[in-house]
Amino acid sequence: MSSVLSASPVIEILRCADCGQLDPGPRELCASCYSPRMEPVTVDGDGVLVSWTLVRRPPTRFQADGPYAVAVVDLDCGVRLTGRLASVPFEEADAPPLGARMRVCGGTAGMALFAPADAGR
Ligand SMILES: [Zn+2]
């Protein structure tokens, strides 16, 4: 679960082998049917920005990372994923608007980085 994502916009989440429920993970039991058979699956890393917030004073565990922006993105596969924005919006105007198309651009399976889907085009 610590593989670094390549440039291709995919991300690893979990899928229940019994009922097919997708989950952002980490999770040991399916939230739908309580099956312990949660398997890693790769899904499209595109989605829509739901919310974000700037963390100026991170908790001790992430102190070296700060400041950073935590973002909530609804992936097109139907899973709501919490990650970070790739570029830190110190001003409101620097942030992508809510509802903007976002794309995974790096990070790890447990901490995805998101950027606007049209960035770099
Ligand atoms: Zn299930």
mmCIF file of N, CA and C and ligand atoms in Angstrom:
data_model
loop_
_atom_site.group_PDB
_atom_site.id
_atom_site.type_symbol
_atom_site.label_atom_id
_atom_site.label_comp_id
_atom_site.label_asym_id
_atom_site.label_seq_id
_atom_site.Cartn_x
_atom_site.Cartn_y
_atom_site.Cartn_z
ATOM 1 N N MET A 1 0.823 -1.207 0.000
ATOM 2 C CA MET A 1 0.000 0.000 0.000
ATOM 3 C C MET A 1 0.857 1.256 0.000
ATOM 4 N N SER A 2 2.160 1.130 -0.292
ATOM 5 C CA SER A 2 2.990 2.328 -0.244
ATOM 6 C C SER A 2 3.581 2.644 -1.611
ATOM 7 N N SER A 3 2.994 2.090 -2.655
ATOM 8 C CA SER A 3 3.537 2.328 -3.979
ATOM 9 C C SER A 3 3.352 3.780 -4.398
ATOM 10 N N VAL A 4 4.380 4.350 -4.971
ATOM 11 C CA VAL A 4 4.299 5.718 -5.451
ATOM 12 C C VAL A 4 3.597 5.712 -6.803
ATOM 13 N N LEU A 5 2.629 6.587 -6.944
ATOM 14 C CA LEU A 5 1.868 6.627 -8.192
ATOM 15 C C LEU A 5 2.723 7.228 -9.307
ATOM 16 N N SER A 6 2.541 6.696 -10.488
ATOM 17 C CA SER A 6 3.250 7.234 -11.635
ATOM 18 C C SER A 6 2.484 8.420 -12.197
ATOM 19 N N ALA A 7 2.857 8.858 -13.371
ATOM 20 C CA ALA A 7 2.198 10.013 -13.973
ATOM 21 C C ALA A 7 0.782 9.684 -14.425
ATOM 22 N N SER A 8 0.513 8.419 -14.670
ATOM 23 C CA SER A 8 -0.834 8.062 -15.113
ATOM 24 C C SER A 8 -1.817 8.284 -13.970
ATOM 25 N N PRO A 9 -2.961 8.907 -14.263
ATOM 26 C CA PRO A 9 -3.879 9.323 -13.206
ATOM 27 C C PRO A 9 -4.743 8.195 -12.667
ATOM 28 N N VAL A 10 -4.118 7.270 -11.961
ATOM 29 C CA VAL A 10 -4.865 6.210 -11.309
ATOM 30 C C VAL A 10 -4.497 6.195 -9.839
ATOM 31 N N ILE A 11 -5.347 5.574 -9.044
ATOM 32 C CA ILE A 11 -5.084 5.479 -7.608
ATOM 33 C C ILE A 11 -5.606 4.151 -7.091
ATOM 34 N N GLU A 12 -4.928 3.654 -6.059
ATOM 35 C CA GLU A 12 -5.308 2.365 -5.499
ATOM 36 C C GLU A 12 -6.251 2.574 -4.316
ATOM 37 N N ILE A 13 -7.415 1.946 -4.391
ATOM 38 C CA ILE A 13 -8.355 1.955 -3.271
ATOM 39 C C ILE A 13 -8.687 0.505 -2.945
ATOM 40 N N LEU A 14 -9.760 0.275 -2.198
ATOM 41 C CA LEU A 14 -10.139 -1.083 -1.824
ATOM 42 C C LEU A 14 -11.494 -1.438 -2.423
ATOM 43 N N ARG A 15 -11.670 -2.722 -2.737
ATOM 44 C CA ARG A 15 -12.961 -3.219 -3.196
ATOM 45 C C ARG A 15 -13.291 -4.506 -2.450
ATOM 46 N N CYS A 16 -14.516 -4.603 -2.015
ATOM 47 C CA CYS A 16 -14.961 -5.809 -1.310
ATOM 48 C C CYS A 16 -15.105 -6.944 -2.325
ATOM 49 N N ALA A 17 -14.428 -8.064 -2.043
ATOM 50 C CA ALA A 17 -14.484 -9.203 -2.955
ATOM 51 C C ALA A 17 -15.839 -9.894 -2.918
ATOM 52 N N ASP A 18 -16.635 -9.626 -1.905
ATOM 53 C CA ASP A 18 -17.940 -10.289 -1.779
ATOM 54 C C ASP A 18 -19.080 -9.483 -2.388
ATOM 55 N N CYS A 19 -19.134 -8.173 -2.105
ATOM 56 C CA CYS A 19 -20.277 -7.398 -2.600
ATOM 57 C C CYS A 19 -19.874 -6.312 -3.607
ATOM 58 N N GLY A 20 -18.569 -6.103 -3.805
ATOM 59 C CA GLY A 20 -18.120 -5.152 -4.810
ATOM 60 C C GLY A 20 -18.062 -3.708 -4.347
ATOM 61 N N GLN A 21 -18.403 -3.444 -3.095
ATOM 62 C CA GLN A 21 -18.368 -2.087 -2.558
ATOM 63 C C GLN A 21 -16.945 -1.517 -2.636
ATOM 64 N N LEU A 22 -16.829 -0.278 -3.142
ATOM 65 C CA LEU A 22 -15.532 0.401 -3.180
ATOM 66 C C LEU A 22 -15.353 1.213 -1.912
ATOM 67 N N ASP A 23 -14.108 1.346 -1.470
ATOM 68 C CA ASP A 23 -13.826 2.067 -0.235
ATOM 69 C C ASP A 23 -12.456 2.724 -0.356
ATOM 70 N N PRO A 24 -12.327 3.967 0.147
ATOM 71 C CA PRO A 24 -11.027 4.624 0.037
ATOM 72 C C PRO A 24 -9.964 3.956 0.898
ATOM 73 N N GLY A 25 -10.355 3.205 1.927
ATOM 74 C CA GLY A 25 -9.426 2.526 2.804
ATOM 75 C C GLY A 25 -8.648 3.504 3.672
ATOM 76 N N PRO A 26 -7.784 3.069 4.553
ATOM 77 C CA PRO A 26 -7.624 1.654 4.907
ATOM 78 C C PRO A 26 -8.806 1.153 5.725
ATOM 79 N N ARG A 27 -9.194 -0.069 5.486
ATOM 80 C CA ARG A 27 -10.333 -0.658 6.189
ATOM 81 C C ARG A 27 -10.184 -2.178 6.158
ATOM 82 N N GLU A 28 -10.467 -2.825 7.301
ATOM 83 C CA GLU A 28 -10.324 -4.276 7.368
ATOM 84 C C GLU A 28 -11.621 -4.993 7.051
ATOM 85 N N LEU A 29 -12.758 -4.335 7.344
ATOM 86 C CA LEU A 29 -14.053 -4.960 7.067
ATOM 87 C C LEU A 29 -14.841 -4.079 6.110
ATOM 88 N N CYS A 30 -15.575 -4.703 5.182
ATOM 89 C CA CYS A 30 -16.430 -3.969 4.267
ATOM 90 C C CYS A 30 -17.491 -3.203 5.056
ATOM 91 N N ALA A 31 -17.671 -1.923 4.737
ATOM 92 C CA ALA A 31 -18.655 -1.104 5.438
ATOM 93 C C ALA A 31 -20.075 -1.495 5.056
ATOM 94 N N SER A 32 -20.233 -2.239 3.979
ATOM 95 C CA SER A 32 -21.553 -2.618 3.494
ATOM 96 C C SER A 32 -21.993 -3.993 4.001
ATOM 97 N N CYS A 33 -21.089 -4.987 3.910
ATOM 98 C CA CYS A 33 -21.480 -6.359 4.258
ATOM 99 C C CYS A 33 -20.583 -6.979 5.332
ATOM 100 N N TYR A 34 -19.630 -6.214 5.865
ATOM 101 C CA TYR A 34 -18.733 -6.654 6.941
ATOM 102 C C TYR A 34 -17.808 -7.790 6.528
ATOM 103 N N SER A 35 -17.660 -8.021 5.231
ATOM 104 C CA SER A 35 -16.715 -9.037 4.776
ATOM 105 C C SER A 35 -15.287 -8.574 5.049
ATOM 106 N N PRO A 36 -14.412 -9.502 5.462
ATOM 107 C CA PRO A 36 -13.003 -9.140 5.652
ATOM 108 C C PRO A 36 -12.205 -9.186 4.350
ATOM 109 N N ARG A 37 -12.862 -9.529 3.253
ATOM 110 C CA ARG A 37 -12.135 -9.705 1.991
ATOM 111 C C ARG A 37 -12.048 -8.394 1.205
ATOM 112 N N MET A 38 -11.319 -7.429 1.746
ATOM 113 C CA MET A 38 -11.095 -6.152 1.072
ATOM 114 C C MET A 38 -9.816 -6.254 0.255
ATOM 115 N N GLU A 39 -9.947 -6.038 -1.063
ATOM 116 C CA GLU A 39 -8.809 -6.217 -1.949
ATOM 117 C C GLU A 39 -8.442 -4.895 -2.622
ATOM 118 N N PRO A 40 -7.127 -4.648 -2.809
ATOM 119 C CA PRO A 40 -6.723 -3.434 -3.513
ATOM 120 C C PRO A 40 -7.161 -3.461 -4.974
ATOM 121 N N VAL A 41 -7.603 -2.320 -5.481
ATOM 122 C CA VAL A 41 -8.024 -2.204 -6.868
ATOM 123 C C VAL A 41 -7.601 -0.824 -7.368
ATOM 124 N N THR A 42 -7.222 -0.741 -8.623
ATOM 125 C CA THR A 42 -6.803 0.534 -9.192
ATOM 126 C C THR A 42 -7.970 1.162 -9.934
ATOM 127 N N VAL A 43 -8.252 2.434 -9.617
ATOM 128 C CA VAL A 43 -9.353 3.143 -10.285
ATOM 129 C C VAL A 43 -8.824 4.441 -10.903
ATOM 130 N N ASP A 44 -9.656 4.990 -11.771
ATOM 131 C CA ASP A 44 -9.356 6.264 -12.406
ATOM 132 C C ASP A 44 -9.197 7.353 -11.349
ATOM 133 N N GLY A 45 -8.149 8.166 -11.458
ATOM 134 C CA GLY A 45 -7.861 9.186 -10.449
ATOM 135 C C GLY A 45 -8.490 10.529 -10.737
ATOM 136 N N ASP A 46 -9.540 10.546 -11.558
ATOM 137 C CA ASP A 46 -10.232 11.802 -11.873
ATOM 138 C C ASP A 46 -11.474 11.967 -11.000
ATOM 139 N N GLY A 47 -11.785 13.215 -10.686
ATOM 140 C CA GLY A 47 -12.974 13.459 -9.883
ATOM 141 C C GLY A 47 -13.294 14.940 -9.777
ATOM 142 N N VAL A 48 -14.132 15.264 -8.790
ATOM 143 C CA VAL A 48 -14.621 16.625 -8.604
ATOM 144 C C VAL A 48 -14.256 17.108 -7.199
ATOM 145 N N LEU A 49 -13.744 18.336 -7.112
ATOM 146 C CA LEU A 49 -13.376 18.907 -5.819
ATOM 147 C C LEU A 49 -14.636 19.235 -5.020
ATOM 148 N N VAL A 50 -14.715 18.668 -3.806
ATOM 149 C CA VAL A 50 -15.868 18.894 -2.937
ATOM 150 C C VAL A 50 -15.557 19.970 -1.904
ATOM 151 N N SER A 51 -14.355 19.912 -1.344
ATOM 152 C CA SER A 51 -13.985 20.857 -0.301
ATOM 153 C C SER A 51 -12.476 20.844 -0.127
ATOM 154 N N TRP A 52 -11.964 21.891 0.464
ATOM 155 C CA TRP A 52 -10.545 21.902 0.816
ATOM 156 C C TRP A 52 -10.352 22.858 1.981
ATOM 157 N N THR A 53 -9.250 22.693 2.696
ATOM 158 C CA THR A 53 -8.913 23.622 3.765
ATOM 159 C C THR A 53 -7.410 23.694 3.895
ATOM 160 N N LEU A 54 -6.929 24.868 4.252
ATOM 161 C CA LEU A 54 -5.493 25.073 4.427
ATOM 162 C C LEU A 54 -5.107 24.744 5.855
ATOM 163 N N VAL A 55 -4.132 23.862 6.016
ATOM 164 C CA VAL A 55 -3.641 23.495 7.346
ATOM 165 C C VAL A 55 -2.328 24.240 7.568
ATOM 166 N N ARG A 56 -2.409 25.308 8.349
ATOM 167 C CA ARG A 56 -1.210 26.119 8.595
ATOM 168 C C ARG A 56 -0.351 25.552 9.714
ATOM 169 N N ARG A 57 -1.007 24.938 10.694
ATOM 170 C CA ARG A 57 -0.273 24.354 11.827
ATOM 171 C C ARG A 57 -0.633 22.881 11.932
ATOM 172 N N PRO A 58 0.122 22.042 11.218
ATOM 173 C CA PRO A 58 -0.200 20.609 11.166
ATOM 174 C C PRO A 58 0.002 19.937 12.519
ATOM 175 N N PRO A 59 -0.675 18.788 12.721
ATOM 176 C CA PRO A 59 -0.389 17.977 13.901
ATOM 177 C C PRO A 59 1.058 17.497 13.852
ATOM 178 N N THR A 60 1.593 17.131 15.009
ATOM 179 C CA THR A 60 3.013 16.786 15.141
ATOM 180 C C THR A 60 3.478 15.809 14.069
ATOM 181 N N ARG A 61 2.646 14.807 13.784
ATOM 182 C CA ARG A 61 3.013 13.758 12.827
ATOM 183 C C ARG A 61 3.305 14.329 11.433
ATOM 184 N N PHE A 62 2.605 15.418 11.066
ATOM 185 C CA PHE A 62 2.773 15.982 9.721
ATOM 186 C C PHE A 62 3.437 17.360 9.748
ATOM 187 N N GLN A 63 4.099 17.681 10.856
ATOM 188 C CA GLN A 63 4.644 19.017 11.040
ATOM 189 C C GLN A 63 5.611 19.410 9.924
ATOM 190 N N ALA A 64 6.414 18.464 9.477
ATOM 191 C CA ALA A 64 7.399 18.764 8.434
ATOM 192 C C ALA A 64 6.734 19.055 7.091
ATOM 193 N N ASP A 65 5.484 18.669 6.928
ATOM 194 C CA ASP A 65 4.787 18.846 5.649
ATOM 195 C C ASP A 65 4.153 20.228 5.511
ATOM 196 N N GLY A 66 3.920 20.888 6.643
ATOM 197 C CA GLY A 66 3.097 22.096 6.622
ATOM 198 C C GLY A 66 3.778 23.332 6.101
ATOM 199 N N PRO A 67 2.998 24.318 5.690
ATOM 200 C CA PRO A 67 1.540 24.230 5.557
ATOM 201 C C PRO A 67 1.146 23.449 4.300
ATOM 202 N N TYR A 68 -0.031 22.861 4.351
ATOM 203 C CA TYR A 68 -0.534 22.100 3.209
ATOM 204 C C TYR A 68 -2.058 22.221 3.168
ATOM 205 N N ALA A 69 -2.635 21.841 2.054
ATOM 206 C CA ALA A 69 -4.088 21.928 1.899
ATOM 207 C C ALA A 69 -4.670 20.528 1.800
ATOM 208 N N VAL A 70 -5.603 20.226 2.685
ATOM 209 C CA VAL A 70 -6.329 18.966 2.633
ATOM 210 C C VAL A 70 -7.528 19.155 1.714
ATOM 211 N N ALA A 71 -7.736 18.198 0.832
ATOM 212 C CA ALA A 71 -8.830 18.314 -0.135
ATOM 213 C C ALA A 71 -9.691 17.058 -0.115
ATOM 214 N N VAL A 72 -10.984 17.242 -0.340
ATOM 215 C CA VAL A 72 -11.920 16.123 -0.476
ATOM 216 C C VAL A 72 -12.366 16.085 -1.932
ATOM 217 N N VAL A 73 -12.182 14.930 -2.569
ATOM 218 C CA VAL A 73 -12.513 14.782 -3.988
ATOM 219 C C VAL A 73 -13.449 13.586 -4.169
ATOM 220 N N ASP A 74 -14.547 13.799 -4.881
ATOM 221 C CA ASP A 74 -15.431 12.695 -5.257
ATOM 222 C C ASP A 74 -14.909 12.097 -6.559
ATOM 223 N N LEU A 75 -14.308 10.913 -6.461
ATOM 224 C CA LEU A 75 -13.795 10.252 -7.659
ATOM 225 C C LEU A 75 -14.963 9.816 -8.548
ATOM 226 N N ASP A 76 -14.678 9.707 -9.842
ATOM 227 C CA ASP A 76 -15.728 9.332 -10.788
ATOM 228 C C ASP A 76 -16.279 7.924 -10.524
ATOM 229 N N CYS A 77 -15.503 7.088 -9.822
ATOM 230 C CA CYS A 77 -15.971 5.735 -9.508
ATOM 231 C C CYS A 77 -16.963 5.740 -8.351
ATOM 232 N N GLY A 78 -17.191 6.917 -7.725
ATOM 233 C CA GLY A 78 -18.182 7.007 -6.668
ATOM 234 C C GLY A 78 -17.613 7.048 -5.268
ATOM 235 N N VAL A 79 -16.286 6.978 -5.149
ATOM 236 C CA VAL A 79 -15.653 6.999 -3.828
ATOM 237 C C VAL A 79 -15.210 8.412 -3.477
ATOM 238 N N ARG A 80 -15.500 8.829 -2.245
ATOM 239 C CA ARG A 80 -15.040 10.134 -1.758
ATOM 240 C C ARG A 80 -13.692 9.955 -1.087
ATOM 241 N N LEU A 81 -12.688 10.671 -1.589
ATOM 242 C CA LEU A 81 -11.320 10.469 -1.143
ATOM 243 C C LEU A 81 -10.766 11.756 -0.553
ATOM 244 N N THR A 82 -10.078 11.636 0.575
ATOM 245 C CA THR A 82 -9.395 12.777 1.173
ATOM 246 C C THR A 82 -7.923 12.704 0.819
ATOM 247 N N GLY A 83 -7.382 13.806 0.329
ATOM 248 C CA GLY A 83 -5.975 13.866 -0.023
ATOM 249 C C GLY A 83 -5.463 15.265 0.215
ATOM 250 N N ARG A 84 -4.514 15.670 -0.606
ATOM 251 C CA ARG A 84 -3.984 17.027 -0.495
ATOM 252 C C ARG A 84 -3.946 17.681 -1.860
ATOM 253 N N LEU A 85 -3.957 19.021 -1.856
ATOM 254 C CA LEU A 85 -3.753 19.751 -3.103
ATOM 255 C C LEU A 85 -2.257 19.808 -3.371
ATOM 256 N N ALA A 86 -1.877 19.627 -4.629
ATOM 257 C CA ALA A 86 -0.465 19.597 -4.991
ATOM 258 C C ALA A 86 0.193 20.949 -4.767
ATOM 259 N N SER A 87 -0.523 22.029 -5.062
ATOM 260 C CA SER A 87 0.028 23.352 -4.797
ATOM 261 C C SER A 87 -0.808 24.003 -3.697
ATOM 262 N N VAL A 88 -0.116 24.595 -2.722
ATOM 263 C CA VAL A 88 -0.792 25.134 -1.545
ATOM 264 C C VAL A 88 -1.385 26.511 -1.856
ATOM 265 N N PRO A 89 -2.722 26.638 -1.756
ATOM 266 C CA PRO A 89 -3.364 27.931 -2.038
ATOM 267 C C PRO A 89 -3.354 28.838 -0.813
ATOM 268 N N PHE A 90 -2.341 29.713 -0.725
ATOM 269 C CA PHE A 90 -2.251 30.612 0.423
ATOM 270 C C PHE A 90 -3.318 31.701 0.350
ATOM 271 N N GLU A 91 -3.786 31.979 -0.848
ATOM 272 C CA GLU A 91 -4.889 32.919 -1.028
ATOM 273 C C GLU A 91 -6.071 32.145 -1.597
ATOM 274 N N GLU A 92 -7.263 32.570 -1.222
ATOM 275 C CA GLU A 92 -8.476 31.914 -1.699
ATOM 276 C C GLU A 92 -8.496 31.826 -3.231
ATOM 277 N N ALA A 93 -8.001 32.899 -3.873
ATOM 278 C CA ALA A 93 -8.053 32.970 -5.336
ATOM 279 C C ALA A 93 -7.114 31.959 -5.996
ATOM 280 N N ASP A 94 -6.140 31.442 -5.231
ATOM 281 C CA ASP A 94 -5.194 30.479 -5.800
ATOM 282 C C ASP A 94 -5.763 29.067 -5.836
ATOM 283 N N ALA A 95 -6.865 28.858 -5.153
ATOM 284 C CA ALA A 95 -7.435 27.518 -5.056
ATOM 285 C C ALA A 95 -8.360 27.243 -6.232
ATOM 286 N N PRO A 96 -8.405 25.991 -6.671
ATOM 287 C CA PRO A 96 -9.407 25.637 -7.686
ATOM 288 C C PRO A 96 -10.800 25.784 -7.078
ATOM 289 N N PRO A 97 -11.786 26.209 -7.856
ATOM 290 C CA PRO A 97 -13.136 26.381 -7.316
ATOM 291 C C PRO A 97 -13.768 25.037 -6.959
ATOM 292 N N LEU A 98 -14.683 25.061 -6.008
ATOM 293 C CA LEU A 98 -15.413 23.831 -5.675
ATOM 294 C C LEU A 98 -16.158 23.371 -6.913
ATOM 295 N N GLY A 99 -16.141 22.088 -7.155
ATOM 296 C CA GLY A 99 -16.769 21.546 -8.347
ATOM 297 C C GLY A 99 -15.801 21.405 -9.511
ATOM 298 N N ALA A 100 -14.566 21.879 -9.334
ATOM 299 C CA ALA A 100 -13.568 21.793 -10.405
ATOM 300 C C ALA A 100 -13.175 20.338 -10.650
ATOM 301 N N ARG A 101 -12.876 20.025 -11.899
ATOM 302 C CA ARG A 101 -12.376 18.694 -12.228
ATOM 303 C C ARG A 101 -10.948 18.567 -11.698
ATOM 304 N N MET A 102 -10.704 17.506 -10.927
ATOM 305 C CA MET A 102 -9.400 17.283 -10.332
ATOM 306 C C MET A 102 -8.845 15.947 -10.812
ATOM 307 N N ARG A 103 -7.539 15.800 -10.659
ATOM 308 C CA ARG A 103 -6.873 14.580 -11.119
ATOM 309 C C ARG A 103 -5.732 14.247 -10.159
ATOM 310 N N VAL A 104 -5.593 12.988 -9.827
ATOM 311 C CA VAL A 104 -4.466 12.551 -9.018
ATOM 312 C C VAL A 104 -3.180 12.841 -9.771
ATOM 313 N N CYS A 105 -2.220 13.466 -9.099
ATOM 314 C CA CYS A 105 -0.966 13.811 -9.784
ATOM 315 C C CYS A 105 0.240 13.291 -9.025
ATOM 316 N N GLY A 106 0.028 12.505 -8.008
ATOM 317 C CA GLY A 106 1.165 11.968 -7.270
ATOM 318 C C GLY A 106 0.753 11.541 -5.884
ATOM 319 N N GLY A 107 1.749 11.431 -5.028
ATOM 320 C CA GLY A 107 1.493 10.977 -3.677
ATOM 321 C C GLY A 107 1.574 9.471 -3.579
ATOM 322 N N THR A 108 1.040 8.928 -2.500
ATOM 323 C CA THR A 108 1.028 7.492 -2.299
ATOM 324 C C THR A 108 -0.421 7.046 -2.187
ATOM 325 N N ALA A 109 -0.611 5.750 -2.074
ATOM 326 C CA ALA A 109 -1.968 5.217 -1.988
ATOM 327 C C ALA A 109 -2.703 5.786 -0.786
ATOM 328 N N GLY A 110 -1.986 6.050 0.290
ATOM 329 C CA GLY A 110 -2.643 6.553 1.485
ATOM 330 C C GLY A 110 -2.742 8.067 1.538
ATOM 331 N N MET A 111 -2.046 8.762 0.651
ATOM 332 C CA MET A 111 -2.039 10.220 0.680
ATOM 333 C C MET A 111 -1.922 10.753 -0.744
ATOM 334 N N ALA A 112 -3.048 10.800 -1.404
ATOM 335 C CA ALA A 112 -3.055 11.225 -2.800
ATOM 336 C C ALA A 112 -2.860 12.739 -2.913
ATOM 337 N N LEU A 113 -2.189 13.147 -3.977
ATOM 338 C CA LEU A 113 -2.063 14.567 -4.305
ATOM 339 C C LEU A 113 -2.972 14.854 -5.492
ATOM 340 N N PHE A 114 -3.726 15.968 -5.407
ATOM 341 C CA PHE A 114 -4.640 16.338 -6.482
ATOM 342 C C PHE A 114 -4.248 17.678 -7.082
ATOM 343 N N ALA A 115 -4.441 17.797 -8.384
ATOM 344 C CA ALA A 115 -4.251 19.056 -9.101
ATOM 345 C C ALA A 115 -5.434 19.219 -10.043
ATOM 346 N N PRO A 116 -5.723 20.467 -10.442
ATOM 347 C CA PRO A 116 -6.782 20.661 -11.434
ATOM 348 C C PRO A 116 -6.505 19.818 -12.665
ATOM 349 N N ALA A 117 -7.553 19.201 -13.227
ATOM 350 C CA ALA A 117 -7.380 18.270 -14.334
ATOM 351 C C ALA A 117 -6.818 18.945 -15.582
ATOM 352 N N ASP A 118 -7.010 20.266 -15.696
ATOM 353 C CA ASP A 118 -6.502 20.950 -16.891
ATOM 354 C C ASP A 118 -5.106 21.509 -16.694
ATOM 355 N N ALA A 119 -4.492 21.289 -15.528
ATOM 356 C CA ALA A 119 -3.153 21.811 -15.273
ATOM 357 C C ALA A 119 -2.137 21.150 -16.193
ATOM 358 N N GLY A 120 -1.246 21.938 -16.727
ATOM 359 C CA GLY A 120 -0.163 21.416 -17.536
ATOM 360 C C GLY A 120 -0.549 21.084 -18.962
ATOM 361 N N ARG A 121 -1.721 21.498 -19.394
ATOM 362 C CA ARG A 121 -2.122 21.224 -20.764
ATOM 363 C C ARG A 121 -1.789 22.399 -21.658
HETATM 364 ZN ZN ZN B 1 -18.903 -6.086 1.026
#
